Amino acid sequence: MQESMVIISNVPDTETANRIAQALVGRQLAACVNILPGVQSVYRWQGKVEQAQEISLFIKTRRACYAAVEAAIGELHPYDVPEIIALPINGGLPKYLEWLAQETAPPG
């Protein structure tokens, strides 16, 4: 259970969201990616407060896959500094977490 994690990343459009989700699941770096449209983000960028409509990705994976997930997002993401935040999963339905572990394969 401690090795499971959720990685959150926001993207600008549906095409990017689908491209990243398909790549991560296809490469077995994530068991599942939720695509959540309609996120309104307010942030500071280059000294100015900005606001943008974005799509959030909730990426379910394992700690052993983190570096490869980060690299894949960096490769496929159009932002100069993409949001990539990892949160540990401290609990969950054991069968779901077993499935998550079975469906992901750390590189190497």
mmCIF file with all atom_site columns, N, CA and C in Angstrom, residues 37-64:
data_model
loop_
_atom_site.group_PDB
_atom_site.id
_atom_site.type_symbol
_atom_site.label_atom_id
_atom_site.label_alt_id
_atom_site.label_comp_id
_atom_site.label_asym_id
_atom_site.label_entity_id
_atom_site.label_seq_id
_atom_site.pdbx_PDB_ins_code
_atom_site.Cartn_x
_atom_site.Cartn_y
_atom_site.Cartn_z
_atom_site.occupancy
_atom_site.B_iso_or_equiv
_atom_site.pdbx_formal_charge
_atom_site.auth_seq_id
_atom_site.auth_comp_id
_atom_site.auth_asym_id
_atom_site.auth_atom_id
_atom_site.pdbx_PDB_model_num
ATOM 1  N N  . PRO A 1 37 ? -11.984 17.442 -16.709 1.00 0.00 ? 37 PRO A N  1
ATOM 2  C CA . PRO A 1 37 ? -12.040 18.734 -17.399 1.00 0.00 ? 37 PRO A CA 1
ATOM 3  C C  . PRO A 1 37 ? -12.657 19.820 -16.517 1.00 0.00 ? 37 PRO A C  1
ATOM 4  N N  . GLY A 1 38 ? -12.493 21.045 -16.972 1.00 0.00 ? 38 GLY A N  1
ATOM 5  C CA . GLY A 1 38 ? -13.184 22.164 -16.333 1.00 0.00 ? 38 GLY A CA 1
ATOM 6  C C  . GLY A 1 38 ? -12.525 22.714 -15.091 1.00 0.00 ? 38 GLY A C  1
ATOM 7  N N  . VAL A 1 39 ? -11.222 22.523 -14.941 1.00 0.00 ? 39 VAL A N  1
ATOM 8  C CA . VAL A 1 39 ? -10.505 23.051 -13.782 1.00 0.00 ? 39 VAL A CA 1
ATOM 9  C C  . VAL A 1 39 ? -10.105 24.491 -14.082 1.00 0.00 ? 39 VAL A C  1
ATOM 10 N N  . GLN A 1 40 ? -10.416 25.384 -13.176 1.00 0.00 ? 40 GLN A N  1
ATOM 11 C CA . GLN A 1 40 ? -10.024 26.782 -13.314 1.00 0.00 ? 40 GLN A CA 1
ATOM 12 C C  . GLN A 1 40 ? -8.810  27.011 -12.421 1.00 0.00 ? 40 GLN A C  1
ATOM 13 N N  . SER A 1 41 ? -7.670  27.359 -13.003 1.00 0.00 ? 41 SER A N  1
ATOM 14 C CA . SER A 1 41 ? -6.433  27.557 -12.249 1.00 0.00 ? 41 SER A CA 1
ATOM 15 C C  . SER A 1 41 ? -6.080  29.034 -12.196 1.00 0.00 ? 41 SER A C  1
ATOM 16 N N  . VAL A 1 42 ? -5.691  29.491 -11.017 1.00 0.00 ? 42 VAL A N  1
ATOM 17 C CA . VAL A 1 42 ? -5.173  30.841 -10.812 1.00 0.00 ? 42 VAL A CA 1
ATOM 18 C C  . VAL A 1 42 ? -3.761  30.659 -10.272 1.00 0.00 ? 42 VAL A C  1
ATOM 19 N N  . TYR A 1 43 ? -2.783  31.299 -10.912 1.00 0.00 ? 43 TYR A N  1
ATOM 20 C CA . TYR A 1 43 ? -1.387  31.076 -10.543 1.00 0.00 ? 43 TYR A CA 1
ATOM 21 C C  . TYR A 1 43 ? -0.551  32.300 -10.906 1.00 0.00 ? 43 TYR A C  1
ATOM 22 N N  . ARG A 1 44 ? 0.641   32.354 -10.333 1.00 0.00 ? 44 ARG A N  1
ATOM 23 C CA . ARG A 1 44 ? 1.572   33.427 -10.650 1.00 0.00 ? 44 ARG A CA 1
ATOM 24 C C  . ARG A 1 44 ? 2.581   32.881 -11.652 1.00 0.00 ? 44 ARG A C  1
ATOM 25 N N  . TRP A 1 45 ? 2.775   33.597 -12.759 1.00 0.00 ? 45 TRP A N  1
ATOM 26 C CA . TRP A 1 45 ? 3.738   33.185 -13.775 1.00 0.00 ? 45 TRP A CA 1
ATOM 27 C C  . TRP A 1 45 ? 4.454   34.413 -14.296 1.00 0.00 ? 45 TRP A C  1
ATOM 28 N N  . GLN A 1 46 ? 5.761   34.409 -14.194 1.00 0.00 ? 46 GLN A N  1
ATOM 29 C CA . GLN A 1 46 ? 6.608   35.501 -14.667 1.00 0.00 ? 46 GLN A CA 1
ATOM 30 C C  . GLN A 1 46 ? 6.153   36.846 -14.113 1.00 0.00 ? 46 GLN A C  1
ATOM 31 N N  . GLY A 1 47 ? 5.864   36.863 -12.802 1.00 0.00 ? 47 GLY A N  1
ATOM 32 C CA . GLY A 1 47 ? 5.532   38.096 -12.105 1.00 0.00 ? 47 GLY A CA 1
ATOM 33 C C  . GLY A 1 47 ? 4.096   38.568 -12.238 1.00 0.00 ? 47 GLY A C  1
ATOM 34 N N  . LYS A 1 48 ? 3.255   37.834 -12.965 1.00 0.00 ? 48 LYS A N  1
ATOM 35 C CA . LYS A 1 48 ? 1.861   38.238 -13.148 1.00 0.00 ? 48 LYS A CA 1
ATOM 36 C C  . LYS A 1 48 ? 0.928   37.138 -12.655 1.00 0.00 ? 48 LYS A C  1
ATOM 37 N N  . VAL A 1 49 ? -0.239  37.566 -12.160 1.00 0.00 ? 49 VAL A N  1
ATOM 38 C CA . VAL A 1 49 ? -1.272  36.606 -11.788 1.00 0.00 ? 49 VAL A CA 1
ATOM 39 C C  . VAL A 1 49 ? -2.029  36.234 -13.058 1.00 0.00 ? 49 VAL A C  1
ATOM 40 N N  . GLU A 1 50 ? -2.083  34.947 -13.332 1.00 0.00 ? 50 GLU A N  1
ATOM 41 C CA . GLU A 1 50 ? -2.733  34.420 -14.529 1.00 0.00 ? 50 GLU A CA 1
ATOM 42 C C  . GLU A 1 50 ? -3.918  33.550 -14.126 1.00 0.00 ? 50 GLU A C  1
ATOM 43 N N  . GLN A 1 51 ? -4.812  33.328 -15.059 1.00 0.00 ? 51 GLN A N  1
ATOM 44 C CA . GLN A 1 51 ? -5.948  32.436 -14.853 1.00 0.00 ? 51 GLN A CA 1
ATOM 45 C C  . GLN A 1 51 ? -6.166  31.667 -16.150 1.00 0.00 ? 51 GLN A C  1
ATOM 46 N N  . ALA A 1 52 ? -6.395  30.346 -16.004 1.00 0.00 ? 52 ALA A N  1
ATOM 47 C CA . ALA A 1 52 ? -6.558  29.517 -17.202 1.00 0.00 ? 52 ALA A CA 1
ATOM 48 C C  . ALA A 1 52 ? -7.502  28.358 -16.925 1.00 0.00 ? 52 ALA A C  1
ATOM 49 N N  . GLN A 1 53 ? -8.211  27.958 -17.956 1.00 0.00 ? 53 GLN A N  1
ATOM 50 C CA . GLN A 1 53 ? -9.025  26.744 -17.928 1.00 0.00 ? 53 GLN A CA 1
ATOM 51 C C  . GLN A 1 53 ? -8.080  25.585 -18.234 1.00 0.00 ? 53 GLN A C  1
ATOM 52 N N  . GLU A 1 54 ? -8.065  24.571 -17.378 1.00 0.00 ? 54 GLU A N  1
ATOM 53 C CA . GLU A 1 54 ? -7.171  23.434 -17.573 1.00 0.00 ? 54 GLU A CA 1
ATOM 54 C C  . GLU A 1 54 ? -7.924  22.128 -17.356 1.00 0.00 ? 54 GLU A C  1
ATOM 55 N N  . ILE A 1 55 ? -7.228  21.042 -17.593 1.00 0.00 ? 55 ILE A N  1
ATOM 56 C CA . ILE A 1 55 ? -7.740  19.697 -17.347 1.00 0.00 ? 55 ILE A CA 1
ATOM 57 C C  . ILE A 1 55 ? -6.779  19.034 -16.375 1.00 0.00 ? 55 ILE A C  1
ATOM 58 N N  . SER A 1 56 ? -7.311  18.463 -15.297 1.00 0.00 ? 56 SER A N  1
ATOM 59 C CA . SER A 1 56 ? -6.470  17.767 -14.322 1.00 0.00 ? 56 SER A CA 1
ATOM 60 C C  . SER A 1 56 ? -6.371  16.289 -14.662 1.00 0.00 ? 56 SER A C  1
ATOM 61 N N  . LEU A 1 57 ? -5.188  15.754 -14.483 1.00 0.00 ? 57 LEU A N  1
ATOM 62 C CA . LEU A 1 57 ? -4.952  14.320 -14.610 1.00 0.00 ? 57 LEU A CA 1
ATOM 63 C C  . LEU A 1 57 ? -4.647  13.769 -13.225 1.00 0.00 ? 57 LEU A C  1
ATOM 64 N N  . PHE A 1 58 ? -5.359  12.725 -12.819 1.00 0.00 ? 58 PHE A N  1
ATOM 65 C CA . PHE A 1 58 ? -5.071  11.989 -11.591 1.00 0.00 ? 58 PHE A CA 1
ATOM 66 C C  . PHE A 1 58 ? -4.502  10.647 -12.044 1.00 0.00 ? 58 PHE A C  1
ATOM 67 N N  . ILE A 1 59 ? -3.222  10.474 -11.834 1.00 0.00 ? 59 ILE A N  1
ATOM 68 C CA . ILE A 1 59 ? -2.478  9.331  -12.355 1.00 0.00 ? 59 ILE A CA 1
ATOM 69 C C  . ILE A 1 59 ? -2.206  8.361  -11.210 1.00 0.00 ? 59 ILE A C  1
ATOM 70 N N  . LYS A 1 60 ? -2.771  7.151  -11.290 1.00 0.00 ? 60 LYS A N  1
ATOM 71 C CA . LYS A 1 60 ? -2.564  6.142  -10.251 1.00 0.00 ? 60 LYS A CA 1
ATOM 72 C C  . LYS A 1 60 ? -1.415  5.235  -10.665 1.00 0.00 ? 60 LYS A C  1
ATOM 73 N N  . THR A 1 61 ? -0.387  5.183  -9.803  1.00 0.00 ? 61 THR A N  1
ATOM 74 C CA . THR A 1 61 ? 0.825   4.453  -10.140 1.00 0.00 ? 61 THR A CA 1
ATOM 75 C C  . THR A 1 61 ? 1.518   3.974  -8.875  1.00 0.00 ? 61 THR A C  1
ATOM 76 N N  . ARG A 1 62 ? 2.755   3.529  -9.040  1.00 0.00 ? 62 ARG A N  1
ATOM 77 C CA . ARG A 1 62 ? 3.580   3.106  -7.908  1.00 0.00 ? 62 ARG A CA 1
ATOM 78 C C  . ARG A 1 62 ? 4.811   3.996  -7.816  1.00 0.00 ? 62 ARG A C  1
ATOM 79 N N  . ARG A 1 63 ? 5.338   4.097  -6.617  1.00 0.00 ? 63 ARG A N  1
ATOM 80 C CA . ARG A 1 63 ? 6.532   4.917  -6.377  1.00 0.00 ? 63 ARG A CA 1
ATOM 81 C C  . ARG A 1 63 ? 7.670   4.512  -7.329  1.00 0.00 ? 63 ARG A C  1
ATOM 82 N N  . ALA A 1 64 ? 7.813   3.226  -7.596  1.00 0.00 ? 64 ALA A N  1
ATOM 83 C CA . ALA A 1 64 ? 8.888   2.740  -8.466  1.00 0.00 ? 64 ALA A CA 1
ATOM 84 C C  . ALA A 1 64 ? 8.765   3.269  -9.897  1.00 0.00 ? 64 ALA A C  1
#
